[in-house]
PDB file of C-alpha atoms in Angstrom:
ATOM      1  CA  UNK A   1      30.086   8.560   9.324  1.00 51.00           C
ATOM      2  CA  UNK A   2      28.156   6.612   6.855  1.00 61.00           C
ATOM      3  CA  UNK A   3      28.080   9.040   4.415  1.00 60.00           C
ATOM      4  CA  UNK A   4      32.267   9.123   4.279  1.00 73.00           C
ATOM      5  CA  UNK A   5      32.119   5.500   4.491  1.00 74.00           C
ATOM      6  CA  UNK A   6      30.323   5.170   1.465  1.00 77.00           C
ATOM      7  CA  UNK A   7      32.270   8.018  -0.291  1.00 79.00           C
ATOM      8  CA  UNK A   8      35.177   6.672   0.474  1.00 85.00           C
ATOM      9  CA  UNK A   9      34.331   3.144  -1.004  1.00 86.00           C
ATOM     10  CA  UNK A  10      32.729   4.599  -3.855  1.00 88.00           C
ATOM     11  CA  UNK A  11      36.158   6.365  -4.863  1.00 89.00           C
ATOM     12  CA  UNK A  12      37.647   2.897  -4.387  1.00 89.00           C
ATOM     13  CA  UNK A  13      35.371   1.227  -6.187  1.00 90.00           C
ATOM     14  CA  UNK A  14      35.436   3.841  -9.081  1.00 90.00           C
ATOM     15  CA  UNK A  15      38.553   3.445  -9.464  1.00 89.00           C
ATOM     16  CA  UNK A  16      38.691   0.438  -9.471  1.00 90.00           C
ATOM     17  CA  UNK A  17      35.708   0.247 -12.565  1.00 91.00           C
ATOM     18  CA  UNK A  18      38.103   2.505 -14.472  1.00 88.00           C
ATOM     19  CA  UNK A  19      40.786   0.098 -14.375  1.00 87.00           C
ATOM     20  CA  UNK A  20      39.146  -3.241 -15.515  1.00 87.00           C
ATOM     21  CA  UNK A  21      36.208  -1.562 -17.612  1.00 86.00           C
ATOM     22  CA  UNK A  22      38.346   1.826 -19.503  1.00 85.00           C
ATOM     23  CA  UNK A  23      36.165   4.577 -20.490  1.00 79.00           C
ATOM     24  CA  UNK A  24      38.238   7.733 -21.674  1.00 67.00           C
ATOM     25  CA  UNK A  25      35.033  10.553 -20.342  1.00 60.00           C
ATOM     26  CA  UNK A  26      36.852  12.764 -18.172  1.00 55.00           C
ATOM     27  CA  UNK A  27      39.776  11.047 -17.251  1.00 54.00           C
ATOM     28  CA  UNK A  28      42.958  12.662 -17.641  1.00 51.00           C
ATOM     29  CA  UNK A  29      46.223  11.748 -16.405  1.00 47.00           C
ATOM     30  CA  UNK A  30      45.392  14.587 -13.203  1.00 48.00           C
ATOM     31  CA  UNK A  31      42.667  11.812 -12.772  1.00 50.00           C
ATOM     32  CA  UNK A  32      43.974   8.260 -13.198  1.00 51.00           C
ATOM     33  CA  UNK A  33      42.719   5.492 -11.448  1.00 51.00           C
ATOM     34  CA  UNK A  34      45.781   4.597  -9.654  1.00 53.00           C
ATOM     35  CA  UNK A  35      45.570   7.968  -7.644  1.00 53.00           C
ATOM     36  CA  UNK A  36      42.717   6.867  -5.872  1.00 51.00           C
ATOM     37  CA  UNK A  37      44.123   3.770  -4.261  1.00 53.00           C
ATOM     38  CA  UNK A  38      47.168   5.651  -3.483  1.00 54.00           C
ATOM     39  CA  UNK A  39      45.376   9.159  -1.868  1.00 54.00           C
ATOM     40  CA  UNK A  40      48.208  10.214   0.212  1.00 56.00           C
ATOM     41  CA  UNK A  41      51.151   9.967  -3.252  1.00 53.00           C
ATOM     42  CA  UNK A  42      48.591  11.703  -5.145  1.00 50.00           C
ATOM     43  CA  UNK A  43      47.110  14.276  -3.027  1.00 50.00           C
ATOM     44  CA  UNK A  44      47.227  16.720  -5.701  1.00 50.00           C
ATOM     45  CA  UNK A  45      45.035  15.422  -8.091  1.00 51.00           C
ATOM     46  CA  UNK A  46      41.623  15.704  -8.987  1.00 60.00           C
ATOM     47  CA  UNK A  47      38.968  12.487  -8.487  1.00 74.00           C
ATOM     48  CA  UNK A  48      37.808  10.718 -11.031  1.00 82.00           C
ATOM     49  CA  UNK A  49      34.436  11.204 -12.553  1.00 87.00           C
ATOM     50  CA  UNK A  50      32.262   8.799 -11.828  1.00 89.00           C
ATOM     51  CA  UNK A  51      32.163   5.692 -14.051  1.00 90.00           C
ATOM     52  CA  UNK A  52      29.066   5.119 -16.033  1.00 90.00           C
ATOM     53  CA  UNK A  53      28.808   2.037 -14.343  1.00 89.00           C
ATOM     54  CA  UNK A  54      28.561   3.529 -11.069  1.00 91.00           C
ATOM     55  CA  UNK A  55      26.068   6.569 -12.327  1.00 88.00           C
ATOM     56  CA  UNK A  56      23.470   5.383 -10.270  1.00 87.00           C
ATOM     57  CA  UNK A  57      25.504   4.201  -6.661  1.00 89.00           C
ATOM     58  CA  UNK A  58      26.582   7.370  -7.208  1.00 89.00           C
ATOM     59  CA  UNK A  59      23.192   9.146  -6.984  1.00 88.00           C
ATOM     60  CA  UNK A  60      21.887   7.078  -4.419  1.00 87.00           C
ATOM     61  CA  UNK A  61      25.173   8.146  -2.200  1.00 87.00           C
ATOM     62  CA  UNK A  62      24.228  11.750  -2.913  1.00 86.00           C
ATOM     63  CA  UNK A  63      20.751  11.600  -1.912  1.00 85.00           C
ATOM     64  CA  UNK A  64      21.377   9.531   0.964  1.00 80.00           C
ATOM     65  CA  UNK A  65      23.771  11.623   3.115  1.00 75.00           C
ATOM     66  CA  UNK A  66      22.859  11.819   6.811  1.00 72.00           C
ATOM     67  CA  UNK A  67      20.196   8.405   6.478  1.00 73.00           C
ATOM     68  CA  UNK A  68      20.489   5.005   6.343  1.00 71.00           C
ATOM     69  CA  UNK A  69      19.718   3.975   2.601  1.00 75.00           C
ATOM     70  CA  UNK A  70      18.924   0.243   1.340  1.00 79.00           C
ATOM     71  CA  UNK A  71      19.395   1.875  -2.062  1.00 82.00           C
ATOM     72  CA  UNK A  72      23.224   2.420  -1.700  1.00 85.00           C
ATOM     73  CA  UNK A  73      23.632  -1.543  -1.035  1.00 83.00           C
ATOM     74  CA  UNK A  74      21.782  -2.662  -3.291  1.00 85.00           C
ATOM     75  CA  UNK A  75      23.408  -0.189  -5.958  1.00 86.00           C
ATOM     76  CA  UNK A  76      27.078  -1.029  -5.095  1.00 86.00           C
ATOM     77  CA  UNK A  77      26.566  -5.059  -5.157  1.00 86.00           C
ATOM     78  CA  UNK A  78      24.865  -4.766  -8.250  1.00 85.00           C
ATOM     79  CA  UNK A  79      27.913  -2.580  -9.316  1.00 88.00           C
ATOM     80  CA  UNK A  80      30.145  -5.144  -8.157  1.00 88.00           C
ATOM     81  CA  UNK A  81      28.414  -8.028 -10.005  1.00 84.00           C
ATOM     82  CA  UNK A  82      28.549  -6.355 -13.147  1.00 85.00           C
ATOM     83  CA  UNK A  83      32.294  -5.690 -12.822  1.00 88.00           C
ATOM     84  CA  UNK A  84      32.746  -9.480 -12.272  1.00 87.00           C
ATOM     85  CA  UNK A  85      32.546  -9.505  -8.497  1.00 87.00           C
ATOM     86  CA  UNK A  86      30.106 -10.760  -5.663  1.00 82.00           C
ATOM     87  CA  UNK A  87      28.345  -9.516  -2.568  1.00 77.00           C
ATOM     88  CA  UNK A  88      27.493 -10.979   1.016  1.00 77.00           C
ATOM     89  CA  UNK A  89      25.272 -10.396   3.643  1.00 73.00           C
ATOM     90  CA  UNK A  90      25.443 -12.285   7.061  1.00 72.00           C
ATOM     91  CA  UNK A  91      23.051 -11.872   9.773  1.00 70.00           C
ATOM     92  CA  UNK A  92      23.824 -14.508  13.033  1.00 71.00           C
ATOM     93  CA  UNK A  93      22.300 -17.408  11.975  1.00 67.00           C
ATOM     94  CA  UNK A  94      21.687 -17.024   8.109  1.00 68.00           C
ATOM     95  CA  UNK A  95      18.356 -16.908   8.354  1.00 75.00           C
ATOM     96  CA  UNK A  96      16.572 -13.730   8.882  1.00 87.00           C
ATOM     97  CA  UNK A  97      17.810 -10.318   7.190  1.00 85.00           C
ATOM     98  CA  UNK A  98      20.137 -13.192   4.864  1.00 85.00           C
ATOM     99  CA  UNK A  99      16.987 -14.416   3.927  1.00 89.00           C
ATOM    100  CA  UNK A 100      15.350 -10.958   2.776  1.00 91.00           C
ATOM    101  CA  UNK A 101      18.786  -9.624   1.031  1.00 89.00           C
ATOM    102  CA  UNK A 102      19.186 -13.386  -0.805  1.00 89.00           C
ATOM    103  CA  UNK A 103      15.584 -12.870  -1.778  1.00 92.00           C
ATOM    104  CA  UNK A 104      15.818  -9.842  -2.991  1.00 92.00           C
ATOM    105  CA  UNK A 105      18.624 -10.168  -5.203  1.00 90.00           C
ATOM    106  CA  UNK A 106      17.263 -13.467  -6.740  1.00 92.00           C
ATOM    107  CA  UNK A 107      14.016 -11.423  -7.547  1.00 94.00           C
ATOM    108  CA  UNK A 108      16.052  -9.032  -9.120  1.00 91.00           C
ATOM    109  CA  UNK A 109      18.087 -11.750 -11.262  1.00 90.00           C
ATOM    110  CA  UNK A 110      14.692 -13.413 -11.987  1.00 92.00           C
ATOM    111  CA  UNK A 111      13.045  -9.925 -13.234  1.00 91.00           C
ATOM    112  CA  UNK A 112      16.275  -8.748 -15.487  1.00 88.00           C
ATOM    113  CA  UNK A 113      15.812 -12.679 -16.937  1.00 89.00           C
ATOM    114  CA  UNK A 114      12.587 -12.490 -17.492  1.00 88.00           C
ATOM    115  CA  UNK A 115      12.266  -8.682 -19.128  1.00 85.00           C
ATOM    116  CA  UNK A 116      15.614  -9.168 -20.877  1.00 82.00           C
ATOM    117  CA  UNK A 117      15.194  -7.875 -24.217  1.00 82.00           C
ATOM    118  CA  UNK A 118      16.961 -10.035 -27.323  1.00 83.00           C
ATOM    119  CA  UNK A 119      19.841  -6.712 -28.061  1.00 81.00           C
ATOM    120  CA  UNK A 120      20.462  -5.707 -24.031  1.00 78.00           C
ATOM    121  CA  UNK A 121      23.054  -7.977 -21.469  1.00 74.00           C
ATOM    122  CA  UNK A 122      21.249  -9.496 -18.504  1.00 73.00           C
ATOM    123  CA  UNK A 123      22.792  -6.779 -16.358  1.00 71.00           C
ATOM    124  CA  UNK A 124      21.473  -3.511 -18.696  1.00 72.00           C
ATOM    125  CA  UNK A 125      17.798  -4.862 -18.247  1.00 75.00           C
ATOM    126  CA  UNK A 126      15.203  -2.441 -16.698  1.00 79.00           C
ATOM    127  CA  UNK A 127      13.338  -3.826 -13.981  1.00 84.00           C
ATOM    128  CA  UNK A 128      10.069  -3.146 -12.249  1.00 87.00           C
ATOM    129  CA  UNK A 129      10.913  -3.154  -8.400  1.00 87.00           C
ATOM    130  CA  UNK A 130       7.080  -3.893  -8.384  1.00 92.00           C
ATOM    131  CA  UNK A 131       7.563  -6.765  -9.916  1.00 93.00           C
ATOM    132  CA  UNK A 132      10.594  -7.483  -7.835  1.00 93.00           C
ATOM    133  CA  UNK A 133       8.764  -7.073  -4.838  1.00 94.00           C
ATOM    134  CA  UNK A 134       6.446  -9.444  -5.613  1.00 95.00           C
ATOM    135  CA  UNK A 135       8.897 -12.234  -6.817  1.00 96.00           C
ATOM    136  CA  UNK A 136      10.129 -11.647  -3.378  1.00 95.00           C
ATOM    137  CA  UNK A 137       7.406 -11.815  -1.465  1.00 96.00           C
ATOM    138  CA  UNK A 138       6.331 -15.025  -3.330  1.00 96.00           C
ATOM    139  CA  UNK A 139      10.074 -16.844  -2.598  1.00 95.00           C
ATOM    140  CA  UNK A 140       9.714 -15.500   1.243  1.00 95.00           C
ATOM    141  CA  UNK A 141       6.301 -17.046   1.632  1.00 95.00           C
ATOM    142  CA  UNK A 142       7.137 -20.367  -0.375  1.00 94.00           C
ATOM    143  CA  UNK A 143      11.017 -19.980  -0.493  1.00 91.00           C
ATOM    144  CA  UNK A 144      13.367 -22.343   0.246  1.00 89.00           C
ATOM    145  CA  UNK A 145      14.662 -19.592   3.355  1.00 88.00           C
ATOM    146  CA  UNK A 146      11.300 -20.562   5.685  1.00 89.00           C
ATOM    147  CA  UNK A 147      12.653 -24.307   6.124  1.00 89.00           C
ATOM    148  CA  UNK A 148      15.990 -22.665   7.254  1.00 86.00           C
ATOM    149  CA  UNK A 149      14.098 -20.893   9.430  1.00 86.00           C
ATOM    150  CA  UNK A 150      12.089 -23.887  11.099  1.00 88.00           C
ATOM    151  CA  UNK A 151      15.156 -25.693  11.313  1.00 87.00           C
ATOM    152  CA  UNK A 152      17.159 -22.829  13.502  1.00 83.00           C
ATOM    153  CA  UNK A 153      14.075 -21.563  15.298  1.00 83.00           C
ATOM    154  CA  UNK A 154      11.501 -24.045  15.336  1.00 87.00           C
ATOM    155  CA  UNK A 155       9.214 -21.997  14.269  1.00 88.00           C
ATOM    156  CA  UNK A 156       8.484 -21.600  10.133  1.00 90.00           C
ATOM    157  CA  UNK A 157       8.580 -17.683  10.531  1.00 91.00           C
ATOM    158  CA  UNK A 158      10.976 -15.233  10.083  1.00 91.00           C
ATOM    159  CA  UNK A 159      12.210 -13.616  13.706  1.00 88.00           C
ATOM    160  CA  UNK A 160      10.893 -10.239  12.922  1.00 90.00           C
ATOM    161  CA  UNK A 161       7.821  -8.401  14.384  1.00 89.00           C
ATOM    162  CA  UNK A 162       5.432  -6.359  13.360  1.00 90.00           C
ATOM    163  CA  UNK A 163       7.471  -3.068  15.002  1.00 91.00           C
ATOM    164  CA  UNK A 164      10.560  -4.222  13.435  1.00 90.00           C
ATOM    165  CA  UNK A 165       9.329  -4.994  10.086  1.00 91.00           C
ATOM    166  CA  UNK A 166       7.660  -1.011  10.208  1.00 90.00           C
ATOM    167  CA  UNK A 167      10.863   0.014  10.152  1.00 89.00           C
ATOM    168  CA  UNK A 168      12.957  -1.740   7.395  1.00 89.00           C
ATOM    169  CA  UNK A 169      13.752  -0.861   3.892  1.00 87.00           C
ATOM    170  CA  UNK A 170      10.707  -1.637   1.748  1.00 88.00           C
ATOM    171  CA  UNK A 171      12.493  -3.940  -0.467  1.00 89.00           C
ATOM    172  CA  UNK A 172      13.372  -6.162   2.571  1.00 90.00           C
ATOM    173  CA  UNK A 173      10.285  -5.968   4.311  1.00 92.00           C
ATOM    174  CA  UNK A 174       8.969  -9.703   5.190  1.00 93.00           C
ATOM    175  CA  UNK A 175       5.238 -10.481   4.178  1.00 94.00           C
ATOM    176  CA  UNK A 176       3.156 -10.098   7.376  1.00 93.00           C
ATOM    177  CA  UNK A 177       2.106 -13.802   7.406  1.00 93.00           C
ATOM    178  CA  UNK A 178       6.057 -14.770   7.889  1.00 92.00           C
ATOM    179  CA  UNK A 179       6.479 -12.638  10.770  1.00 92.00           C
ATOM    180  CA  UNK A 180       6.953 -14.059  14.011  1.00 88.00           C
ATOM    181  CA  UNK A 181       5.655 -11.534  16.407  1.00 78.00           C
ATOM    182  CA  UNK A 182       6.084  -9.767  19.117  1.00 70.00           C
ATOM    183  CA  UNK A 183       6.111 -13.564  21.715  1.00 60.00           C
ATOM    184  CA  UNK A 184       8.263 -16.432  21.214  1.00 56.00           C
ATOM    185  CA  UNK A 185       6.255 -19.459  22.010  1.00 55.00           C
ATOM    186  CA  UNK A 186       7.127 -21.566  25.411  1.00 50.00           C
ATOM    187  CA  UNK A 187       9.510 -24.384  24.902  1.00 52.00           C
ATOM    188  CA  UNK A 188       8.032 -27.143  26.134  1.00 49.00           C
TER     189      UNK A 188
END
């Protein structure tokens, strides 16, 4: 179900990065980006190919079928920022898996700033996801997200534990210090 969820917004979405950003490779009037928006009125004709924009949410679609991928989020909202648009992610409060994604995308923005080379855009910079990871880690540890935390929960720790944390994309794992654990603490 995933895996058609994501192929079906990454048709919409590729169509959609043919129509604001043009490219002539491979499109054809059998493949214009107004068939993909209307399917059913165009059931004949063949998909588009995928934008160069999208080459690499289109990999990480492709080598994620039948698992849950961190890679094809991350992918797609940097696709959508460099089309103009924006991303989201909610968790109940704002503070916990918010907290990693914000993060992680301000790590990101931070590393394409700071490696951005005098002839490339801020969005064509290579990045180290080392490097990321530890810009990260660093905001999650000193970040202005902990305080959030403290204020909701009480407690200056994120409301993950150790199990849950084994089990989350790499890129969003919390440092260990910043972990709750596996107890809340008596309210007293």
């Amino acid at each position: 179900l995933c895996h058609s969820l994501a192929g079906l917004g990454f048709r919409k979405m590729n169509a959609y990065a043919h129509a604001v950003i043009p490219t002539t490779a491979g499109v054809t009037a059998a493949t214009s980006p107004i068939a993909a928006f209307y399917p059913s009125e165009h059931a004949q004709l063949q998909p588009l190919p995928p934008h160069p924009i999208l080459s690499s949410l289109s990999e990480a679609i492709k080598t994620s079928a039948g698992k849950m991928e961190h890679g094809v989020l991350d992918k797609s909202a940097t696709a959508c920022q460099r089309m103009g648009g924006g991303s989201t992610v909610f968790c109940k409060s704002g503070k916990d898996r918010t907290a990693m994604q914000v993060t992680f995308k301000q790590a990101q923005f931070l590393q394409r700033l700071m490696d951005k080379k005098p002839s490339t855009t801020l969005e064509d910079s290579q990045i180290s996801y080392d490097d990321v990871f530890e810009h990260a880690t660093l905001m999650r540890i000193h970040g202005t997200r902990v305080p959030i935390c403290e204020k909701n929960a009480g407690e200056a720790k994120y409301a993950f534990n150790p199990l849950q944390a084994k089990f989350m994309p790499e890129m969003l794992k919390p440092p260990p210090i910043t972990l709750a654990g596996f107890l809340k603490k008596p309210e007293t």
